[in-house]
PDB file of C-alpha atoms in Angstrom:
ATOM      1  CA  UNK A   1       0.024   0.030  -0.007  1.00  0.00           C
ATOM      2  CA  UNK A   2       2.719   2.389   1.095  1.00  0.00           C
ATOM      3  CA  UNK A   3       4.758   1.250  -1.943  1.00  0.00           C
ATOM      4  CA  UNK A   4       1.905   2.111  -4.369  1.00  0.00           C
ATOM      5  CA  UNK A   5       1.488   5.616  -2.870  1.00  0.00           C
ATOM      6  CA  UNK A   6       5.192   6.138  -3.191  1.00  0.00           C
ATOM      7  CA  UNK A   7       5.152   5.063  -6.843  1.00  0.00           C
ATOM      8  CA  UNK A   8       2.272   7.451  -7.484  1.00  0.00           C
ATOM      9  CA  UNK A   9       4.142  10.428  -5.738  1.00  0.00           C
ATOM     10  CA  UNK A  10       7.199   9.739  -7.836  1.00  0.00           C
ATOM     11  CA  UNK A  11       5.018   9.608 -10.873  1.00  0.00           C
ATOM     12  CA  UNK A  12       3.507  12.973  -9.964  1.00  0.00           C
ATOM     13  CA  UNK A  13       6.929  14.546  -9.239  1.00  0.00           C
ATOM     14  CA  UNK A  14       8.327  13.389 -12.549  1.00  0.00           C
ATOM     15  CA  UNK A  15       5.380  14.618 -14.436  1.00  0.00           C
ATOM     16  CA  UNK A  16       5.436  17.942 -12.785  1.00  0.00           C
ATOM     17  CA  UNK A  17       9.067  18.450 -13.526  1.00  0.00           C
ATOM     18  CA  UNK A  18       8.469  17.685 -17.319  1.00  0.00           C
ATOM     19  CA  UNK A  19       5.316  20.133 -17.296  1.00  0.00           C
ATOM     20  CA  UNK A  20       7.528  22.836 -15.629  1.00  0.00           C
ATOM     21  CA  UNK A  21      10.188  22.398 -18.199  1.00  0.00           C
ATOM     22  CA  UNK A  22       7.514  22.449 -21.204  1.00  0.00           C
ATOM     23  CA  UNK A  23       6.112  25.572 -19.395  1.00  0.00           C
ATOM     24  CA  UNK A  24       9.486  27.177 -19.376  1.00  0.00           C
ATOM     25  CA  UNK A  25      10.234  26.315 -23.002  1.00  0.00           C
ATOM     26  CA  UNK A  26       6.760  27.787 -24.097  1.00  0.00           C
ATOM     27  CA  UNK A  27       7.604  30.845 -21.961  1.00  0.00           C
ATOM     28  CA  UNK A  28       4.272  30.704 -20.083  1.00  0.00           C
ATOM     29  CA  UNK A  29       5.384  32.609 -17.063  1.00  0.00           C
ATOM     30  CA  UNK A  30       4.430  30.020 -14.636  1.00  0.00           C
ATOM     31  CA  UNK A  31       6.632  29.086 -11.721  1.00  0.00           C
ATOM     32  CA  UNK A  32       6.389  25.864  -9.789  1.00  0.00           C
ATOM     33  CA  UNK A  33       3.854  27.125  -7.328  1.00  0.00           C
ATOM     34  CA  UNK A  34       1.410  28.640  -9.701  1.00  0.00           C
ATOM     35  CA  UNK A  35       1.720  25.599 -12.010  1.00  0.00           C
ATOM     36  CA  UNK A  36       0.832  23.223  -9.002  1.00  0.00           C
ATOM     37  CA  UNK A  37      -2.336  25.332  -8.166  1.00  0.00           C
ATOM     38  CA  UNK A  38      -3.139  25.198 -11.924  1.00  0.00           C
ATOM     39  CA  UNK A  39      -2.890  21.383 -12.039  1.00  0.00           C
ATOM     40  CA  UNK A  40      -5.084  21.096  -9.040  1.00  0.00           C
ATOM     41  CA  UNK A  41      -7.669  23.491 -10.648  1.00  0.00           C
ATOM     42  CA  UNK A  42      -7.548  21.475 -13.865  1.00  0.00           C
ATOM     43  CA  UNK A  43      -8.019  18.221 -11.645  1.00  0.00           C
ATOM     44  CA  UNK A  44     -11.103  19.921 -10.256  1.00  0.00           C
ATOM     45  CA  UNK A  45     -12.537  20.342 -13.621  1.00  0.00           C
ATOM     46  CA  UNK A  46     -11.816  23.888 -14.515  1.00  0.00           C
ATOM     47  CA  UNK A  47     -11.747  24.550 -18.255  1.00  0.00           C
ATOM     48  CA  UNK A  48      -7.963  25.128 -19.298  1.00  0.00           C
ATOM     49  CA  UNK A  49      -8.850  28.014 -21.505  1.00  0.00           C
ATOM     50  CA  UNK A  50     -10.895  29.674 -18.862  1.00  0.00           C
ATOM     51  CA  UNK A  51      -8.085  29.140 -16.488  1.00  0.00           C
ATOM     52  CA  UNK A  52      -5.617  30.722 -19.069  1.00  0.00           C
ATOM     53  CA  UNK A  53      -8.170  33.715 -19.280  1.00  0.00           C
ATOM     54  CA  UNK A  54      -7.937  33.993 -15.402  1.00  0.00           C
ATOM     55  CA  UNK A  55      -4.106  34.004 -15.269  1.00  0.00           C
ATOM     56  CA  UNK A  56      -3.757  36.740 -18.079  1.00  0.00           C
ATOM     57  CA  UNK A  57      -6.331  38.891 -16.153  1.00  0.00           C
ATOM     58  CA  UNK A  58      -4.543  38.487 -12.784  1.00  0.00           C
ATOM     59  CA  UNK A  59      -1.199  39.401 -14.400  1.00  0.00           C
ATOM     60  CA  UNK A  60      -2.851  42.502 -16.215  1.00  0.00           C
ATOM     61  CA  UNK A  61      -4.244  43.635 -12.715  1.00  0.00           C
ATOM     62  CA  UNK A  62      -1.037  43.011 -10.782  1.00  0.00           C
ATOM     63  CA  UNK A  63       1.135  44.837 -13.518  1.00  0.00           C
ATOM     64  CA  UNK A  64      -1.115  47.786 -13.165  1.00  0.00           C
ATOM     65  CA  UNK A  65      -0.577  47.694  -9.198  1.00  0.00           C
ATOM     66  CA  UNK A  66       3.343  47.494  -9.816  1.00  0.00           C
ATOM     67  CA  UNK A  67       3.163  50.545 -12.044  1.00  0.00           C
ATOM     68  CA  UNK A  68       2.102  52.698  -9.064  1.00  0.00           C
TER      69      UNK A  68
ATOM     70  CA  UNK B   1      -7.205  24.357   0.654  1.00  0.00           C
ATOM     71  CA  UNK B   2      -8.039  22.120  -2.287  1.00  0.00           C
ATOM     72  CA  UNK B   3     -11.306  23.681  -3.098  1.00  0.00           C
ATOM     73  CA  UNK B   4     -11.641  25.835  -6.463  1.00  0.00           C
ATOM     74  CA  UNK B   5     -12.231  28.893  -4.313  1.00  0.00           C
ATOM     75  CA  UNK B   6      -9.080  28.269  -2.031  1.00  0.00           C
ATOM     76  CA  UNK B   7      -7.071  27.386  -5.126  1.00  0.00           C
ATOM     77  CA  UNK B   8      -8.149  30.710  -6.878  1.00  0.00           C
ATOM     78  CA  UNK B   9      -7.311  32.630  -3.888  1.00  0.00           C
ATOM     79  CA  UNK B  10      -3.850  31.055  -3.876  1.00  0.00           C
ATOM     80  CA  UNK B  11      -3.294  31.934  -7.475  1.00  0.00           C
ATOM     81  CA  UNK B  12      -4.140  35.574  -6.536  1.00  0.00           C
ATOM     82  CA  UNK B  13      -1.401  35.370  -3.786  1.00  0.00           C
ATOM     83  CA  UNK B  14       1.028  34.031  -6.224  1.00  0.00           C
ATOM     84  CA  UNK B  15       0.227  37.063  -8.597  1.00  0.00           C
ATOM     85  CA  UNK B  16       0.981  39.447  -5.644  1.00  0.00           C
ATOM     86  CA  UNK B  17       4.421  38.095  -4.868  1.00  0.00           C
ATOM     87  CA  UNK B  18       7.192  40.550  -5.083  1.00  0.00           C
ATOM     88  CA  UNK B  19       4.756  43.441  -4.496  1.00  0.00           C
ATOM     89  CA  UNK B  20       6.063  45.710  -1.696  1.00  0.00           C
ATOM     90  CA  UNK B  21       3.100  46.900   0.570  1.00  0.00           C
ATOM     91  CA  UNK B  22       4.916  49.304   2.903  1.00  0.00           C
ATOM     92  CA  UNK B  23       4.851  52.165   0.123  1.00  0.00           C
ATOM     93  CA  UNK B  24       1.442  51.185  -1.184  1.00  0.00           C
ATOM     94  CA  UNK B  25      -0.131  51.211   2.239  1.00  0.00           C
ATOM     95  CA  UNK B  26       0.570  55.014   2.611  1.00  0.00           C
ATOM     96  CA  UNK B  27      -1.470  55.408  -0.558  1.00  0.00           C
ATOM     97  CA  UNK B  28      -4.371  53.698   0.786  1.00  0.00           C
ATOM     98  CA  UNK B  29      -3.758  50.406  -1.064  1.00  0.00           C
ATOM     99  CA  UNK B  30      -3.897  47.411   1.278  1.00  0.00           C
ATOM    100  CA  UNK B  31      -2.928  43.867   0.381  1.00  0.00           C
ATOM    101  CA  UNK B  32      -6.342  42.662   1.523  1.00  0.00           C
ATOM    102  CA  UNK B  33      -8.172  45.052  -0.480  1.00  0.00           C
ATOM    103  CA  UNK B  34      -6.233  44.457  -3.544  1.00  0.00           C
ATOM    104  CA  UNK B  35      -6.530  40.662  -3.020  1.00  0.00           C
ATOM    105  CA  UNK B  36     -10.369  40.959  -2.908  1.00  0.00           C
ATOM    106  CA  UNK B  37     -10.370  43.154  -6.176  1.00  0.00           C
ATOM    107  CA  UNK B  38      -8.002  40.280  -7.858  1.00  0.00           C
ATOM    108  CA  UNK B  39     -10.369  37.580  -6.747  1.00  0.00           C
ATOM    109  CA  UNK B  40     -13.407  39.620  -8.253  1.00  0.00           C
ATOM    110  CA  UNK B  41     -11.424  39.929 -11.548  1.00  0.00           C
ATOM    111  CA  UNK B  42     -10.512  36.338 -11.612  1.00  0.00           C
ATOM    112  CA  UNK B  43     -13.950  35.057 -11.060  1.00  0.00           C
ATOM    113  CA  UNK B  44     -15.327  37.678 -13.656  1.00  0.00           C
ATOM    114  CA  UNK B  45     -12.684  36.156 -16.195  1.00  0.00           C
ATOM    115  CA  UNK B  46     -13.644  32.514 -15.402  1.00  0.00           C
ATOM    116  CA  UNK B  47     -17.238  32.930 -15.526  1.00  0.00           C
ATOM    117  CA  UNK B  48     -17.369  35.057 -18.663  1.00  0.00           C
ATOM    118  CA  UNK B  49     -15.318  32.430 -20.462  1.00  0.00           C
ATOM    119  CA  UNK B  50     -17.485  29.623 -19.219  1.00  0.00           C
ATOM    120  CA  UNK B  51     -20.678  31.457 -20.485  1.00  0.00           C
ATOM    121  CA  UNK B  52     -18.993  32.518 -23.737  1.00  0.00           C
ATOM    122  CA  UNK B  53     -18.081  28.599 -24.259  1.00  0.00           C
ATOM    123  CA  UNK B  54     -21.589  27.776 -23.578  1.00  0.00           C
ATOM    124  CA  UNK B  55     -23.122  30.001 -26.398  1.00  0.00           C
ATOM    125  CA  UNK B  56     -20.367  29.577 -28.973  1.00  0.00           C
ATOM    126  CA  UNK B  57     -21.652  27.797 -32.144  1.00  0.00           C
ATOM    127  CA  UNK B  58     -23.281  24.503 -32.584  1.00  0.00           C
ATOM    128  CA  UNK B  59     -21.548  21.660 -30.518  1.00  0.00           C
ATOM    129  CA  UNK B  60     -21.950  19.413 -33.669  1.00  0.00           C
ATOM    130  CA  UNK B  61     -19.394  21.555 -35.642  1.00  0.00           C
ATOM    131  CA  UNK B  62     -16.474  22.324 -33.072  1.00  0.00           C
ATOM    132  CA  UNK B  63     -13.549  24.131 -34.725  1.00  0.00           C
ATOM    133  CA  UNK B  64     -10.515  22.231 -35.810  1.00  0.00           C
ATOM    134  CA  UNK B  65      -8.313  23.789 -33.070  1.00  0.00           C
ATOM    135  CA  UNK B  66     -10.695  22.699 -30.373  1.00  0.00           C
ATOM    136  CA  UNK B  67     -10.579  18.990 -31.740  1.00  0.00           C
ATOM    137  CA  UNK B  68      -6.520  18.960 -31.966  1.00  0.00           C
ATOM    138  CA  UNK B  69      -5.188  17.038 -28.982  1.00  0.00           C
ATOM    139  CA  UNK B  70      -2.867  19.370 -26.987  1.00  0.00           C
ATOM    140  CA  UNK B  71       0.129  17.020 -27.775  1.00  0.00           C
ATOM    141  CA  UNK B  72      -0.411  17.617 -31.432  1.00  0.00           C
ATOM    142  CA  UNK B  73      -0.582  21.444 -30.702  1.00  0.00           C
ATOM    143  CA  UNK B  74       2.706  21.357 -28.978  1.00  0.00           C
ATOM    144  CA  UNK B  75       4.270  19.452 -31.981  1.00  0.00           C
ATOM    145  CA  UNK B  76       2.748  22.084 -34.278  1.00  0.00           C
ATOM    146  CA  UNK B  77       4.618  24.768 -32.165  1.00  0.00           C
ATOM    147  CA  UNK B  78       7.838  22.618 -32.548  1.00  0.00           C
ATOM    148  CA  UNK B  79       7.417  22.814 -36.351  1.00  0.00           C
ATOM    149  CA  UNK B  80       6.908  26.641 -36.127  1.00  0.00           C
ATOM    150  CA  UNK B  81      10.060  26.981 -33.993  1.00  0.00           C
ATOM    151  CA  UNK B  82      12.171  25.024 -36.571  1.00  0.00           C
ATOM    152  CA  UNK B  83      10.784  27.239 -39.317  1.00  0.00           C
ATOM    153  CA  UNK B  84      11.726  30.187 -37.320  1.00  0.00           C
ATOM    154  CA  UNK B  85      15.266  28.771 -36.948  1.00  0.00           C
ATOM    155  CA  UNK B  86      14.938  27.864 -33.337  1.00  0.00           C
ATOM    156  CA  UNK B  87      16.109  24.217 -33.797  1.00  0.00           C
ATOM    157  CA  UNK B  88      17.530  23.650 -30.259  1.00  0.00           C
ATOM    158  CA  UNK B  89      14.242  24.778 -28.498  1.00  0.00           C
ATOM    159  CA  UNK B  90      12.228  22.922 -30.881  1.00  0.00           C
ATOM    160  CA  UNK B  91      14.207  19.519 -29.986  1.00  0.00           C
ATOM    161  CA  UNK B  92      13.996  20.321 -26.326  1.00  0.00           C
ATOM    162  CA  UNK B  93      10.349  20.707 -26.499  1.00  0.00           C
ATOM    163  CA  UNK B  94      10.004  17.500 -28.432  1.00  0.00           C
ATOM    164  CA  UNK B  95      12.210  15.726 -25.787  1.00  0.00           C
ATOM    165  CA  UNK B  96      10.092  16.931 -22.978  1.00  0.00           C
ATOM    166  CA  UNK B  97       6.757  15.880 -24.846  1.00  0.00           C
ATOM    167  CA  UNK B  98       8.316  12.359 -25.289  1.00  0.00           C
ATOM    168  CA  UNK B  99       9.209  12.269 -21.572  1.00  0.00           C
ATOM    169  CA  UNK B 100       5.634  13.500 -20.576  1.00  0.00           C
ATOM    170  CA  UNK B 101       3.634  10.280 -19.418  1.00  0.00           C
ATOM    171  CA  UNK B 102       0.094   9.798 -20.679  1.00  0.00           C
ATOM    172  CA  UNK B 103      -2.889   8.975 -18.726  1.00  0.00           C
ATOM    173  CA  UNK B 104      -2.811   7.129 -15.475  1.00  0.00           C
ATOM    174  CA  UNK B 105       0.929   6.647 -15.660  1.00  0.00           C
ATOM    175  CA  UNK B 106       1.530  10.391 -15.173  1.00  0.00           C
ATOM    176  CA  UNK B 107      -0.155  10.148 -11.610  1.00  0.00           C
ATOM    177  CA  UNK B 108      -2.387  13.034 -12.624  1.00  0.00           C
ATOM    178  CA  UNK B 109      -6.051  12.697 -13.807  1.00  0.00           C
ATOM    179  CA  UNK B 110      -5.823  15.705 -16.260  1.00  0.00           C
ATOM    180  CA  UNK B 111      -2.460  15.923 -17.719  1.00  0.00           C
ATOM    181  CA  UNK B 112      -3.847  16.755 -21.166  1.00  0.00           C
ATOM    182  CA  UNK B 113      -5.891  19.655 -19.768  1.00  0.00           C
ATOM    183  CA  UNK B 114      -2.693  20.991 -18.029  1.00  0.00           C
ATOM    184  CA  UNK B 115      -0.888  20.774 -21.410  1.00  0.00           C
ATOM    185  CA  UNK B 116      -3.818  22.545 -23.024  1.00  0.00           C
ATOM    186  CA  UNK B 117      -3.458  25.330 -20.500  1.00  0.00           C
ATOM    187  CA  UNK B 118       0.380  25.727 -21.167  1.00  0.00           C
ATOM    188  CA  UNK B 119      -0.453  25.875 -24.949  1.00  0.00           C
ATOM    189  CA  UNK B 120      -3.004  28.638 -24.223  1.00  0.00           C
ATOM    190  CA  UNK B 121      -0.446  30.685 -22.190  1.00  0.00           C
ATOM    191  CA  UNK B 122       2.680  29.982 -24.516  1.00  0.00           C
ATOM    192  CA  UNK B 123       4.555  33.271 -25.088  1.00  0.00           C
ATOM    193  CA  UNK B 124       2.291  35.079 -22.613  1.00  0.00           C
ATOM    194  CA  UNK B 125       5.184  36.046 -20.372  1.00  0.00           C
ATOM    195  CA  UNK B 126       7.660  38.735 -21.059  1.00  0.00           C
ATOM    196  CA  UNK B 127      10.927  37.315 -22.638  1.00  0.00           C
ATOM    197  CA  UNK B 128      13.628  36.860 -19.948  1.00  0.00           C
ATOM    198  CA  UNK B 129      15.698  40.090 -19.628  1.00  0.00           C
ATOM    199  CA  UNK B 130      19.239  40.030 -20.872  1.00  0.00           C
ATOM    200  CA  UNK B 131      21.890  41.370 -18.427  1.00  0.00           C
ATOM    201  CA  UNK B 132      24.808  43.435 -19.506  1.00  0.00           C
TER     202      UNK B 132
END
C-alpha cells in the first residue's frame, strides 16, 4: 500500500518536472507554485482555456499595481 | 485548501508575490483590498469564459483547433520553432513531450488539460531580460 503511494508520488513529481520544463520552453511565465495550483484546478474540472483567461487577467491587474 | 475557491485565492496570492506593500499602504492600497479586487477579476474572467463557451456555435461543428489534441498542438509549435530557426528549442520541446507520461501513468487525472493550459499561455510571459 505504502509502496503504491510512493510510486504514485514519484510519478506525479516526474510529471510535474516535465510540465514545468515544457512551461519554461513555451514561455508561459508560470513558476512551480502557480503551475501546481493550476494542475489542481484542472483536476477539479476547470476548463484550461478559462483558467488561461484568469491567469492573463491576474497578470494584467498586478502589472497595473506594480506601475504605481 | 483544495477547493476551487481556495485554489483561486492561492493563485491571486502568487500574482502578488514581489509587491512591496509598505509604500502602497501609504497610498491607501492594502494587500487585503487588492487581493479582494483580484479575486473579483479572476471570477469575472472565469465566468465570462464559461458563459462564452456555452453560447459559442453549434456543438456538432466544433472548430478544428478545439479538436486537436494538446500534444499535437505542441508538435505544431515545434514545427513553427524549426521554421523560425530555433532548432534547439524545438528539439528540447519534443524531448520533453516524449518524456511526458500519458494517462494514469502520469499520476495526474488531467495531464492533457494542463498541457492545453500551457499551450494557451504560450508566449504570454515577457521574454527573459538580458543582463549586460
